[in-house]
Amino acid sequence: MAGPFDAAAGPAPSRRQVLLAGTAVLGAAALSGIPAAAAEGAGHAPVRAPFTLGVASGDPLPGGVVLWTRLAPEPLAADGGMPARPVPVSWQVAEDERFHRVVAAGAEPARPEQAHAVHVEVSGLRPGAEYFYRFRAGRDLSPVGRTKTAPRPGARTDRFAFAFASCQNYPEGFYTAYRHLAEEDLDLVAFLGDYIYEGGAQGTIGRAHAPAAEIWTLADYRTRLAQYKSDPDLQAAHAAFPWAVVFDDHEVENNWAGDISQPDTEPDQDPAVFRQRRAAAFQAYYEHMPLRRAQRPSGPDIRIHRRLTFGDLADVHLLDTRQFRDDQEVTPQERLDPARTILGSAQRDWLLRNLAGRTARWNILAQQVFFSARDFTAGPETSFSDDAWDSYPVERDLVRDHLAKASNPVVITGDVHASYVADIKADFTNPASATVGTELVGTSITSGGDGVDQNAGDAVQLRENPHIKFVNRKRGYVRNVVTRTEWTADYRVVDYVSRPGAPVTTRASFVITDGEAGATPR
């Protein structure tokens, strides 16, 4: 294996510096055994300070994890400020922060056709173990990241801690919640969609979108993703833990469904044009996320649904509720059509097979849009969101019934810019029916601005939907500690995002007991 860094690297970072590595600058030293000229590309000028977008890891398996970075000395430039040639990037994984015990190392080309992004699928690591990693291009070092592999499937696992987050509109707020999230004690972060927003909003807090218009092309999507990833607090959260990511609508376009664009007067009302746009969006998304080769898109198609397993304690089923859904804009009668799907038949069959087979003690559906019924209208009349599982009730009930047969089902959700806790009922029209699972809905990181505790319509929701136990509209994330006996969900919120520096507090905590569906306040 390659040896430690040269002495020129200076002292090793402290644990806090590693966890906040999104803003760390760790000097300029070479990975021993790899000549600097080779790393820079013989005969070429060195690349300038390329690690402006930080580092990330993702999709942990028992023996390995994905490591990610992208070379972009000018992140908002169309080419990232990089030359139109491959640039070798070396990497190391170590058991210690000083990189004295390096256990894996190598080099990968950062290619211009992939926006000079690097995805390293490291294998041969110990299950359930903490590691540190870094990259080098030329004489420039990346920040140091911390990651962790998953325990072996079936291995006794006593604790799994993770957070989930969603909806991080850049012009609408500062990412202070991520600064706090980076300081938690976690094994994983699950991101449930709306990593970017595609519009041209400029906002009022000095975080205007780039480009300053709605994005359409591959260059546009690359620029927008690079802008979001340049945020130091987001970088800190990525560097602190492995992430598991899925997209929702805004990574492509608001409220898209399958091959159907949002109704408007834009050229992508033509499905062929929309598929070209979707291909550009998916390509840029893959380039900026710590995803495996299995998730690399093929034109307008990408397989983002997958399962991660953490010992015998937790199975995490990551779903795609956008790419295969039928058009959500239907009449109240049409929504009851049993043929309607939000998952598509292949993904639905995959999920139901997983739930019917061997599963862990806790079974998690990590997905984008509200799963439980949610009636917005007071009295006997009803109204539902067409951008949620309520628009696909037959398929929702089918999935619910299979979930009910699995051990400790919990659905985690984003999208709605509010925190909810809901009992999943055997019959949502009958409050007295059995509770068969729990849905935990997380608020946004920034989308919607500073937020409030509740708005006027929330009282109606709570009255009309007795299975909903909690609603809050502050910004933040949900911290979860899962053990063999219980699941504790802490709703961590900040009071404002319109300026940086907000402290974080726990607005509410709920507990799910092993073998007892439904959540209770702690």
Short mmCIF file of C-alpha atoms in Angstrom, two decimals:
data_model
loop_
_atom_site.label_atom_id
_atom_site.label_comp_id
_atom_site.label_asym_id
_atom_site.label_seq_id
_atom_site.Cartn_x
_atom_site.Cartn_y
_atom_site.Cartn_z
CA MET A 1 0.00 0.00 0.00
CA ALA A 2 1.09 3.59 -0.47
CA GLY A 3 2.78 5.12 2.54
CA PRO A 4 1.75 8.08 4.69
CA PHE A 5 1.81 11.70 3.54
CA ASP A 6 5.11 13.52 3.45
CA ALA A 7 6.03 15.64 6.44
CA ALA A 8 5.11 18.72 4.43
CA ALA A 9 1.47 17.89 5.05
CA GLY A 10 1.74 19.19 8.61
CA PRO A 11 -0.08 17.83 11.66
CA ALA A 12 -3.09 15.59 11.24
CA PRO A 13 -6.48 17.24 11.51
CA SER A 14 -8.45 16.87 14.71
CA ARG A 15 -11.66 14.81 14.68
CA ARG A 16 -13.70 18.03 14.59
CA GLN A 17 -11.68 19.29 11.61
CA VAL A 18 -12.32 16.03 9.79
CA LEU A 19 -16.06 16.17 10.43
CA LEU A 20 -16.10 19.75 9.18
CA ALA A 21 -13.80 18.90 6.28
CA GLY A 22 -15.94 20.74 3.79
CA THR A 23 -14.04 23.90 4.66
CA ALA A 24 -10.72 22.37 5.65
CA VAL A 25 -7.62 23.12 3.60
CA LEU A 26 -5.02 20.53 4.43
CA GLY A 27 -1.98 21.82 2.60
CA ALA A 28 -0.07 20.53 -0.42
CA ALA A 29 1.79 17.24 -0.11
CA ALA A 30 2.22 14.24 -2.38
CA LEU A 31 1.00 10.69 -1.95
CA SER A 32 4.23 8.77 -1.63
CA GLY A 33 5.05 6.48 -4.50
CA ILE A 34 3.17 8.51 -7.14
CA PRO A 35 5.38 11.07 -8.91
CA ALA A 36 3.86 14.53 -9.08
CA ALA A 37 4.45 14.75 -12.81
CA ALA A 38 2.43 11.61 -13.37
CA ALA A 39 -0.41 12.92 -11.25
CA GLU A 40 -0.48 16.20 -13.13
CA GLY A 41 -0.16 14.63 -16.56
CA ALA A 42 3.30 14.69 -18.11
CA GLY A 43 3.84 17.67 -20.36
CA HIS A 44 0.79 19.57 -19.10
CA ALA A 45 0.49 22.50 -16.78
CA PRO A 46 -0.80 21.56 -13.30
CA VAL A 47 -4.47 21.99 -12.52
CA ARG A 48 -5.19 24.86 -10.14
CA ALA A 49 -6.78 24.22 -6.69
CA PRO A 50 -9.36 21.79 -8.00
CA PHE A 51 -11.23 20.51 -4.90
CA THR A 52 -13.68 23.39 -4.59
CA LEU A 53 -16.68 21.02 -4.34
CA GLY A 54 -15.32 18.95 -1.47
CA VAL A 55 -15.50 15.18 -1.11
CA ALA A 56 -18.25 12.68 -0.40
CA SER A 57 -18.90 9.00 0.16
CA GLY A 58 -22.02 6.95 -0.32
CA ASP A 59 -23.96 3.69 -0.52
CA PRO A 60 -21.97 1.76 2.11
CA LEU A 61 -21.74 -2.00 1.77
CA PRO A 62 -20.13 -4.42 4.24
CA GLY A 63 -16.86 -4.44 2.31
CA GLY A 64 -16.72 -1.01 0.80
CA VAL A 65 -18.13 2.36 -0.11
CA VAL A 66 -18.21 4.83 -2.99
CA LEU A 67 -15.81 7.78 -2.78
CA TRP A 68 -16.53 10.90 -4.82
CA THR A 69 -14.97 14.18 -5.79
CA ARG A 70 -15.01 16.47 -8.80
CA LEU A 71 -12.16 18.63 -10.06
CA ALA A 72 -13.52 22.14 -10.61
CA PRO A 73 -11.15 25.06 -9.95
CA GLU A 74 -13.84 27.34 -11.42
CA PRO A 75 -17.05 25.56 -10.38
CA LEU A 76 -19.46 27.95 -12.12
CA ALA A 77 -17.62 27.81 -15.44
CA ALA A 78 -19.13 25.59 -18.12
CA ASP A 79 -16.09 23.27 -17.99
CA GLY A 80 -15.37 23.79 -14.29
CA GLY A 81 -12.16 25.54 -15.26
CA MET A 82 -10.64 22.21 -16.28
CA PRO A 83 -8.69 21.32 -19.44
CA ALA A 84 -10.35 19.16 -22.09
CA ARG A 85 -8.30 16.11 -21.17
CA PRO A 86 -8.29 13.40 -18.51
CA VAL A 87 -6.50 14.25 -15.27
CA PRO A 88 -5.26 11.46 -12.97
CA VAL A 89 -6.59 11.63 -9.42
CA SER A 90 -5.02 9.53 -6.69
CA TRP A 91 -6.87 8.44 -3.56
CA GLN A 92 -6.22 6.83 -0.19
CA VAL A 93 -8.34 5.16 2.47
CA ALA A 94 -6.94 4.81 5.98
CA GLU A 95 -8.02 3.54 9.37
CA ASP A 96 -6.72 6.65 11.11
CA GLU A 97 -6.93 10.40 10.65
CA ARG A 98 -3.17 10.69 10.23
CA PHE A 99 -3.18 8.21 7.32
CA HIS A 100 -0.49 6.11 9.00
CA ARG A 101 -2.55 2.94 8.43
CA VAL A 102 -3.49 3.17 4.76
CA VAL A 103 -5.55 0.14 3.73
CA ALA A 104 -6.48 1.01 0.14
CA ALA A 105 -5.09 3.34 -2.51
CA GLY A 106 -5.21 3.88 -6.21
CA ALA A 107 -5.74 6.34 -9.03
CA GLU A 108 -8.64 7.13 -11.34
CA PRO A 109 -8.82 9.39 -14.40
CA ALA A 110 -11.10 12.41 -14.06
CA ARG A 111 -12.51 12.70 -17.59
CA PRO A 112 -13.97 15.79 -19.27
CA GLU A 113 -16.99 13.87 -20.58
CA GLN A 114 -17.86 13.15 -16.91
CA ALA A 115 -17.24 16.76 -15.80
CA HIS A 116 -13.93 15.57 -14.28
CA ALA A 117 -15.86 13.75 -11.56
CA VAL A 118 -14.40 10.67 -9.89
CA HIS A 119 -16.36 7.72 -8.50
CA VAL A 120 -14.19 5.17 -6.69
CA GLU A 121 -15.89 1.94 -5.60
CA VAL A 122 -13.59 0.80 -2.81
CA SER A 123 -13.83 -2.86 -1.77
CA GLY A 124 -11.99 -5.16 0.63
CA LEU A 125 -12.70 -3.06 3.74
CA ARG A 126 -13.82 -4.37 7.12
CA PRO A 127 -17.58 -4.44 7.77
CA GLY A 128 -18.99 -1.90 10.19
CA ALA A 129 -15.73 0.05 10.37
CA GLU A 130 -14.82 3.74 10.27
CA TYR A 131 -12.39 4.98 7.64
CA PHE A 132 -10.89 8.23 6.42
CA TYR A 133 -10.21 9.11 2.79
CA ARG A 134 -8.66 11.83 0.63
CA PHE A 135 -7.75 12.62 -2.96
CA ARG A 136 -4.89 14.33 -4.73
CA ALA A 137 -4.60 15.94 -8.15
CA GLY A 138 -1.13 17.15 -8.97
CA ARG A 139 0.19 18.66 -5.74
CA ASP A 140 -3.23 19.66 -4.43
CA LEU A 141 -4.86 17.70 -1.65
CA SER A 142 -8.56 17.39 -1.07
CA PRO A 143 -10.25 17.83 2.27
CA VAL A 144 -10.33 14.65 4.36
CA GLY A 145 -13.60 12.74 4.54
CA ARG A 146 -14.83 10.24 7.09
CA THR A 147 -16.93 7.25 6.09
CA LYS A 148 -18.18 3.95 7.47
CA THR A 149 -18.93 0.57 5.97
CA ALA A 150 -22.12 -1.36 6.70
CA PRO A 151 -22.19 -4.41 8.98
CA ARG A 152 -22.53 -7.78 7.29
CA PRO A 153 -26.12 -8.75 6.39
CA GLY A 154 -27.51 -10.86 9.20
CA ALA A 155 -24.75 -9.91 11.64
CA ARG A 156 -26.05 -8.87 15.04
CA THR A 157 -26.18 -5.08 15.04
CA ASP A 158 -27.24 -3.18 18.15
CA ARG A 159 -27.36 0.40 16.87
CA PHE A 160 -27.88 2.19 13.58
CA ALA A 161 -27.96 5.99 13.64
CA PHE A 162 -28.90 8.04 10.61
CA ALA A 163 -30.42 11.34 9.60
CA PHE A 164 -32.63 12.16 6.67
CA ALA A 165 -33.04 15.47 4.89
CA SER A 166 -34.55 16.95 1.72
CA CYS A 167 -35.38 20.13 -0.18
CA GLN A 168 -32.41 22.51 -0.05
CA ASN A 169 -33.40 25.52 -2.17
CA TYR A 170 -30.19 27.58 -2.40
CA PRO A 171 -31.63 31.13 -2.78
CA GLU A 172 -34.16 30.56 0.04
CA GLY A 173 -31.77 29.99 2.89
CA PHE A 174 -28.41 29.21 4.40
CA TYR A 175 -27.51 25.57 5.02
CA THR A 176 -26.94 26.03 8.76
CA ALA A 177 -28.81 22.80 9.49
CA TYR A 178 -26.07 20.88 7.69
CA ARG A 179 -23.42 22.44 9.90
CA HIS A 180 -25.23 20.97 12.90
CA LEU A 181 -25.90 17.67 11.16
CA ALA A 182 -22.15 17.27 10.51
CA GLU A 183 -21.59 17.24 14.28
CA GLU A 184 -24.05 14.40 14.98
CA ASP A 185 -22.98 10.80 15.64
CA LEU A 186 -24.33 9.02 12.55
CA ASP A 187 -23.72 6.01 10.33
CA LEU A 188 -25.56 7.39 7.28
CA VAL A 189 -27.40 10.37 5.82
CA ALA A 190 -30.37 9.63 3.56
CA PHE A 191 -31.25 12.46 1.19
CA LEU A 192 -34.82 12.15 -0.11
CA GLY A 193 -34.93 14.54 -3.03
CA ASP A 194 -34.80 18.13 -4.31
CA TYR A 195 -31.04 18.44 -4.00
CA ILE A 196 -31.25 21.37 -6.43
CA TYR A 197 -34.05 23.53 -7.80
CA GLU A 198 -34.22 24.05 -11.53
CA GLY A 199 -35.74 27.54 -11.68
CA GLY A 200 -34.01 30.87 -12.05
CA ALA A 201 -34.96 32.34 -8.65
CA GLN A 202 -32.57 34.94 -7.31
CA GLY A 203 -33.91 35.25 -3.76
CA THR A 204 -33.26 38.14 -1.40
CA ILE A 205 -30.40 36.90 0.81
CA GLY A 206 -27.46 37.06 -1.61
CA ARG A 207 -27.60 33.44 -2.81
CA ALA A 208 -28.91 33.93 -6.36
CA HIS A 209 -29.18 30.95 -8.66
CA ALA A 210 -26.54 30.40 -11.33
CA PRO A 211 -27.35 30.40 -14.17
CA ALA A 212 -29.87 33.18 -13.54
CA ALA A 213 -32.59 31.38 -15.47
CA GLU A 214 -34.30 28.00 -15.59
CA ILE A 215 -31.81 25.28 -16.46
CA TRP A 216 -32.15 23.08 -19.56
CA THR A 217 -28.81 21.88 -20.88
CA LEU A 218 -26.15 19.58 -19.50
CA ALA A 219 -23.90 22.62 -18.93
CA ASP A 220 -26.74 24.34 -17.05
CA TYR A 221 -27.38 21.38 -14.75
CA ARG A 222 -23.64 20.99 -14.09
CA THR A 223 -23.35 24.63 -13.13
CA ARG A 224 -26.38 24.51 -10.84
CA LEU A 225 -25.21 21.37 -9.06
CA ALA A 226 -21.73 22.81 -8.66
CA GLN A 227 -23.17 25.96 -7.16
CA TYR A 228 -25.12 23.98 -4.57
CA LYS A 229 -22.14 21.75 -3.77
CA SER A 230 -19.89 24.75 -3.24
CA ASP A 231 -21.73 25.51 0.01
CA PRO A 232 -19.31 24.81 2.91
CA ASP A 233 -21.98 23.50 5.28
CA LEU A 234 -23.26 21.01 2.72
CA GLN A 235 -19.67 19.96 2.05
CA ALA A 236 -19.14 19.42 5.78
CA ALA A 237 -22.15 17.10 6.01
CA HIS A 238 -21.00 15.13 2.96
CA ALA A 239 -17.49 14.78 4.34
CA ALA A 240 -18.69 13.60 7.74
CA PHE A 241 -20.80 10.56 6.77
CA PRO A 242 -21.68 8.33 3.83
CA TRP A 243 -24.88 9.40 2.06
CA ALA A 244 -27.60 7.48 0.24
CA VAL A 245 -29.36 9.76 -2.23
CA VAL A 246 -32.50 9.68 -4.35
CA PHE A 247 -33.98 12.44 -6.50
CA ASP A 248 -37.48 13.91 -6.57
CA ASP A 249 -38.80 16.39 -9.14
CA HIS A 250 -36.66 19.54 -8.94
CA GLU A 251 -33.47 17.74 -9.94
CA VAL A 252 -35.14 17.75 -13.38
CA GLU A 253 -38.28 19.94 -13.42
CA ASN A 254 -41.08 20.74 -11.01
CA ASN A 255 -43.82 18.08 -10.88
CA TRP A 256 -42.61 15.94 -13.78
CA ALA A 257 -44.06 12.45 -14.09
CA GLY A 258 -42.45 9.76 -16.23
CA ASP A 259 -42.07 11.23 -19.73
CA ILE A 260 -44.50 14.05 -18.94
CA SER A 261 -43.23 17.57 -18.31
CA GLN A 262 -45.00 20.02 -16.05
CA PRO A 263 -47.85 21.58 -18.05
CA ASP A 264 -46.66 24.93 -19.42
CA THR A 265 -45.73 26.51 -22.75
CA GLU A 266 -42.11 25.31 -22.83
CA PRO A 267 -40.67 23.14 -25.63
CA ASP A 268 -40.47 20.09 -23.35
CA GLN A 269 -44.22 19.60 -23.64
CA ASP A 270 -43.00 17.36 -26.44
CA PRO A 271 -42.04 14.10 -24.62
CA ALA A 272 -39.01 13.66 -26.87
CA VAL A 273 -37.69 17.08 -25.87
CA PHE A 274 -38.41 16.36 -22.22
CA ARG A 275 -36.48 13.10 -22.40
CA GLN A 276 -33.48 15.04 -23.72
CA ARG A 277 -33.77 17.41 -20.78
CA ARG A 278 -34.11 14.49 -18.38
CA ALA A 279 -31.00 12.88 -19.84
CA ALA A 280 -29.00 16.06 -19.22
CA ALA A 281 -30.33 16.33 -15.66
CA PHE A 282 -29.57 12.68 -14.83
CA GLN A 283 -26.08 12.87 -16.29
CA ALA A 284 -25.20 15.92 -14.19
CA TYR A 285 -26.86 14.40 -11.12
CA TYR A 286 -24.77 11.24 -11.37
CA GLU A 287 -21.61 13.28 -11.90
CA HIS A 288 -22.19 15.12 -8.61
CA MET A 289 -23.37 12.29 -6.32
CA PRO A 290 -21.53 9.43 -4.56
CA LEU A 291 -23.34 6.77 -6.58
CA ARG A 292 -22.18 3.40 -7.88
CA ARG A 293 -21.75 2.48 -11.55
CA ALA A 294 -25.03 0.59 -11.28
CA GLN A 295 -26.72 4.00 -10.97
CA ARG A 296 -24.97 5.56 -13.97
CA PRO A 297 -27.70 6.82 -16.33
CA SER A 298 -28.28 5.62 -19.86
CA GLY A 299 -29.65 8.65 -21.64
CA PRO A 300 -32.95 9.63 -19.96
CA ASP A 301 -33.07 6.43 -17.86
CA ILE A 302 -31.48 5.71 -14.49
CA ARG A 303 -31.98 2.98 -11.92
CA ILE A 304 -31.99 4.79 -8.60
CA HIS A 305 -34.04 2.27 -6.57
CA ARG A 306 -31.87 -0.06 -4.53
CA ARG A 307 -31.52 -1.60 -1.08
CA LEU A 308 -28.89 -1.07 1.61
CA THR A 309 -28.68 -3.47 4.56
CA PHE A 310 -27.19 -2.77 7.98
CA GLY A 311 -26.62 -6.10 9.70
CA ASP A 312 -29.73 -7.76 11.07
CA LEU A 313 -31.06 -4.40 12.27
CA ALA A 314 -32.18 -2.35 9.27
CA ASP A 315 -32.99 -2.72 5.58
CA VAL A 316 -33.25 0.57 3.68
CA HIS A 317 -35.26 0.39 0.45
CA LEU A 318 -34.54 3.53 -1.59
CA LEU A 319 -37.39 4.23 -4.01
CA ASP A 320 -37.97 6.23 -7.19
CA THR A 321 -41.46 7.79 -7.25
CA ARG A 322 -40.88 10.00 -10.33
CA GLN A 323 -39.44 8.15 -13.27
CA PHE A 324 -42.16 5.52 -13.67
CA ARG A 325 -45.27 7.26 -12.35
CA ASP A 326 -48.42 7.85 -14.34
CA ASP A 327 -49.49 11.46 -14.77
CA GLN A 328 -50.56 12.74 -11.37
CA GLU A 329 -53.02 15.27 -12.81
CA VAL A 330 -56.25 13.25 -12.96
CA THR A 331 -59.86 13.61 -11.87
CA PRO A 332 -60.98 12.30 -8.43
CA GLN A 333 -62.56 9.33 -10.18
CA GLU A 334 -59.49 8.54 -12.28
CA ARG A 335 -57.25 8.43 -9.24
CA LEU A 336 -59.07 5.25 -8.14
CA ASP A 337 -58.08 3.38 -11.30
CA PRO A 338 -56.30 0.22 -10.07
CA ALA A 339 -53.90 0.36 -13.02
CA ARG A 340 -52.38 3.67 -11.89
CA THR A 341 -48.82 3.44 -10.63
CA ILE A 342 -46.31 5.67 -8.90
CA LEU A 343 -43.56 3.01 -8.83
CA GLY A 344 -43.92 1.26 -12.17
CA SER A 345 -44.44 -2.48 -12.34
CA ALA A 346 -40.75 -3.51 -12.31
CA GLN A 347 -39.86 -1.42 -9.25
CA ARG A 348 -43.06 -2.43 -7.46
CA ASP A 349 -42.35 -6.11 -8.04
CA TRP A 350 -38.76 -5.63 -6.83
CA LEU A 351 -40.00 -3.97 -3.63
CA LEU A 352 -42.66 -6.57 -2.90
CA ARG A 353 -40.15 -9.39 -3.43
CA ASN A 354 -37.77 -7.72 -1.00
CA LEU A 355 -40.48 -7.32 1.61
CA ALA A 356 -41.61 -10.92 1.18
CA GLY A 357 -38.10 -12.33 1.59
CA ARG A 358 -35.69 -12.25 4.49
CA THR A 359 -35.68 -8.80 6.05
CA ALA A 360 -34.04 -7.09 8.98
CA ARG A 361 -35.68 -6.15 12.28
CA TRP A 362 -36.59 -2.68 10.93
CA ASN A 363 -37.73 -2.16 7.33
CA ILE A 364 -37.35 1.36 5.99
CA LEU A 365 -38.87 2.79 2.81
CA ALA A 366 -36.80 5.87 1.97
CA GLN A 367 -38.81 7.82 -0.57
CA GLN A 368 -39.93 11.22 -1.72
CA VAL A 369 -43.64 12.06 -1.39
CA PHE A 370 -46.29 11.76 1.31
CA PHE A 371 -47.32 8.12 1.73
CA SER A 372 -50.21 8.32 4.22
CA ALA A 373 -53.64 9.72 3.37
CA ARG A 374 -53.87 13.49 3.88
CA ASP A 375 -57.25 15.19 3.51
CA PHE A 376 -57.00 18.99 3.36
CA THR A 377 -60.71 19.89 3.50
CA ALA A 378 -62.78 20.24 6.66
CA GLY A 379 -66.04 18.34 6.87
CA PRO A 380 -67.41 15.53 4.71
CA GLU A 381 -65.82 16.81 1.49
CA THR A 382 -62.28 15.64 0.74
CA SER A 383 -59.29 16.93 -1.18
CA PHE A 384 -55.87 15.33 -1.59
CA SER A 385 -52.49 16.17 -3.05
CA ASP A 386 -52.10 14.95 -6.61
CA ASP A 387 -48.31 14.91 -6.13
CA ALA A 388 -48.34 12.18 -3.46
CA TRP A 389 -49.36 8.55 -2.94
CA ASP A 390 -52.92 9.85 -2.45
CA SER A 391 -53.04 10.15 -6.24
CA TYR A 392 -52.25 6.41 -6.49
CA PRO A 393 -54.34 4.97 -3.63
CA VAL A 394 -54.75 1.44 -5.00
CA GLU A 395 -51.03 0.92 -5.37
CA ARG A 396 -50.40 2.67 -2.03
CA ASP A 397 -52.76 0.21 -0.32
CA LEU A 398 -51.05 -2.74 -2.01
CA VAL A 399 -47.64 -1.60 -0.77
CA ARG A 400 -49.07 -0.85 2.68
CA ASP A 401 -50.52 -4.36 2.95
CA HIS A 402 -47.13 -5.90 2.13
CA LEU A 403 -45.39 -3.56 4.54
CA ALA A 404 -47.78 -4.68 7.27
CA LYS A 405 -46.40 -8.22 6.95
CA ALA A 406 -42.78 -7.07 7.34
CA SER A 407 -41.02 -6.46 10.62
CA ASN A 408 -41.35 -2.90 11.99
CA PRO A 409 -42.11 -0.97 8.77
CA VAL A 410 -41.20 2.73 8.77
CA VAL A 411 -41.62 5.06 5.78
CA ILE A 412 -39.37 8.13 5.66
CA THR A 413 -40.43 11.00 3.41
CA GLY A 414 -39.41 14.47 2.20
CA ASP A 415 -40.95 16.89 -0.32
CA VAL A 416 -43.56 18.82 1.71
CA HIS A 417 -41.27 21.28 3.56
CA ALA A 418 -42.79 20.29 6.89
CA SER A 419 -42.30 17.70 9.61
CA TYR A 420 -45.04 15.13 10.19
CA VAL A 421 -45.48 11.94 12.18
CA ALA A 422 -48.29 9.65 11.00
CA ASP A 423 -49.62 6.22 11.81
CA ILE A 424 -50.01 4.09 8.69
CA LYS A 425 -53.50 2.62 8.99
CA ALA A 426 -54.87 -0.64 7.64
CA ASP A 427 -57.76 1.52 6.37
CA PHE A 428 -57.17 5.26 6.21
CA THR A 429 -60.93 5.87 6.01
CA ASN A 430 -61.44 4.18 9.38
CA PRO A 431 -59.52 5.72 12.28
CA ALA A 432 -60.30 2.67 14.41
CA SER A 433 -58.53 0.31 12.01
CA ALA A 434 -55.21 -1.23 12.98
CA THR A 435 -52.00 0.76 12.81
CA VAL A 436 -49.60 -1.24 10.63
CA GLY A 437 -46.61 1.08 10.33
CA THR A 438 -45.22 4.56 10.86
CA GLU A 439 -44.44 7.43 8.51
CA LEU A 440 -41.84 10.02 9.49
CA VAL A 441 -41.82 13.09 7.24
CA GLY A 442 -38.88 15.48 7.36
CA THR A 443 -38.99 19.21 6.79
CA SER A 444 -36.81 21.05 4.29
CA ILE A 445 -33.26 22.24 4.83
CA THR A 446 -34.19 25.69 3.45
CA SER A 447 -37.09 25.46 1.00
CA GLY A 448 -39.89 27.79 2.06
CA GLY A 449 -37.64 30.16 3.98
CA ASP A 450 -37.53 30.57 7.74
CA GLY A 451 -40.70 28.60 8.41
CA VAL A 452 -43.20 28.67 11.28
CA ASP A 453 -44.37 26.18 13.87
CA GLN A 454 -47.69 25.65 12.06
CA ASN A 455 -49.81 27.41 9.49
CA ALA A 456 -53.58 27.93 9.48
CA GLY A 457 -54.33 24.80 7.48
CA ASP A 458 -52.48 22.48 9.83
CA ALA A 459 -55.28 22.49 12.40
CA VAL A 460 -57.63 21.25 9.67
CA GLN A 461 -55.19 18.51 8.70
CA LEU A 462 -54.90 17.32 12.28
CA ARG A 463 -58.68 17.22 12.71
CA GLU A 464 -59.41 15.52 9.38
CA ASN A 465 -56.56 13.02 9.62
CA PRO A 466 -56.46 11.59 13.15
CA HIS A 467 -53.62 9.27 12.14
CA ILE A 468 -51.38 12.36 11.82
CA LYS A 469 -49.80 12.98 15.24
CA PHE A 470 -47.50 15.96 14.63
CA VAL A 471 -46.97 18.84 12.20
CA ASN A 472 -44.22 21.47 12.30
CA ARG A 473 -42.88 23.82 9.63
CA LYS A 474 -39.47 24.89 10.91
CA ARG A 475 -36.40 23.92 8.86
CA GLY A 476 -33.96 21.14 9.71
CA TYR A 477 -33.58 17.36 9.56
CA VAL A 478 -34.62 14.20 11.41
CA ARG A 479 -32.07 12.33 13.52
CA ASN A 480 -32.86 8.65 14.10
CA VAL A 481 -31.29 6.20 16.52
CA VAL A 482 -32.44 2.63 15.85
CA THR A 483 -31.76 -0.16 18.34
CA ARG A 484 -33.08 -3.68 18.80
CA THR A 485 -35.84 -2.45 21.10
CA GLU A 486 -36.84 0.97 19.77
CA TRP A 487 -36.48 3.70 17.18
CA THR A 488 -36.10 7.29 18.41
CA ALA A 489 -36.75 10.08 15.90
CA ASP A 490 -35.62 13.57 16.92
CA TYR A 491 -36.94 16.47 14.85
CA ARG A 492 -33.96 18.83 14.82
CA VAL A 493 -34.85 22.38 13.73
CA VAL A 494 -33.33 25.83 13.30
CA ASP A 495 -35.38 28.98 13.88
CA TYR A 496 -34.20 30.80 10.75
CA VAL A 497 -32.34 30.22 7.49
CA SER A 498 -32.51 33.74 6.05
CA ARG A 499 -29.18 34.44 7.75
CA PRO A 500 -26.47 32.08 8.96
CA GLY A 501 -25.73 31.04 12.52
CA ALA A 502 -29.03 29.68 13.86
CA PRO A 503 -28.68 27.23 16.76
CA VAL A 504 -30.30 23.82 16.48
CA THR A 505 -32.88 22.42 18.91
CA THR A 506 -34.95 19.26 19.14
CA ARG A 507 -38.51 20.39 18.44
CA ALA A 508 -40.04 16.97 19.21
CA SER A 509 -39.03 13.35 19.73
CA PHE A 510 -41.04 10.25 18.92
CA VAL A 511 -40.44 6.60 19.77
CA ILE A 512 -41.43 3.48 17.86
CA THR A 513 -41.20 0.32 19.93
CA ASP A 514 -40.04 -2.95 18.39
CA GLY A 515 -43.08 -5.01 17.51
CA GLU A 516 -45.58 -2.17 18.08
CA ALA A 517 -46.61 -0.15 15.02
CA GLY A 518 -47.06 3.58 15.46
CA ALA A 519 -45.06 6.35 17.14
CA THR A 520 -45.55 7.94 20.54
CA PRO A 521 -44.11 11.25 21.80
CA ARG A 522 -41.12 11.04 24.10
#
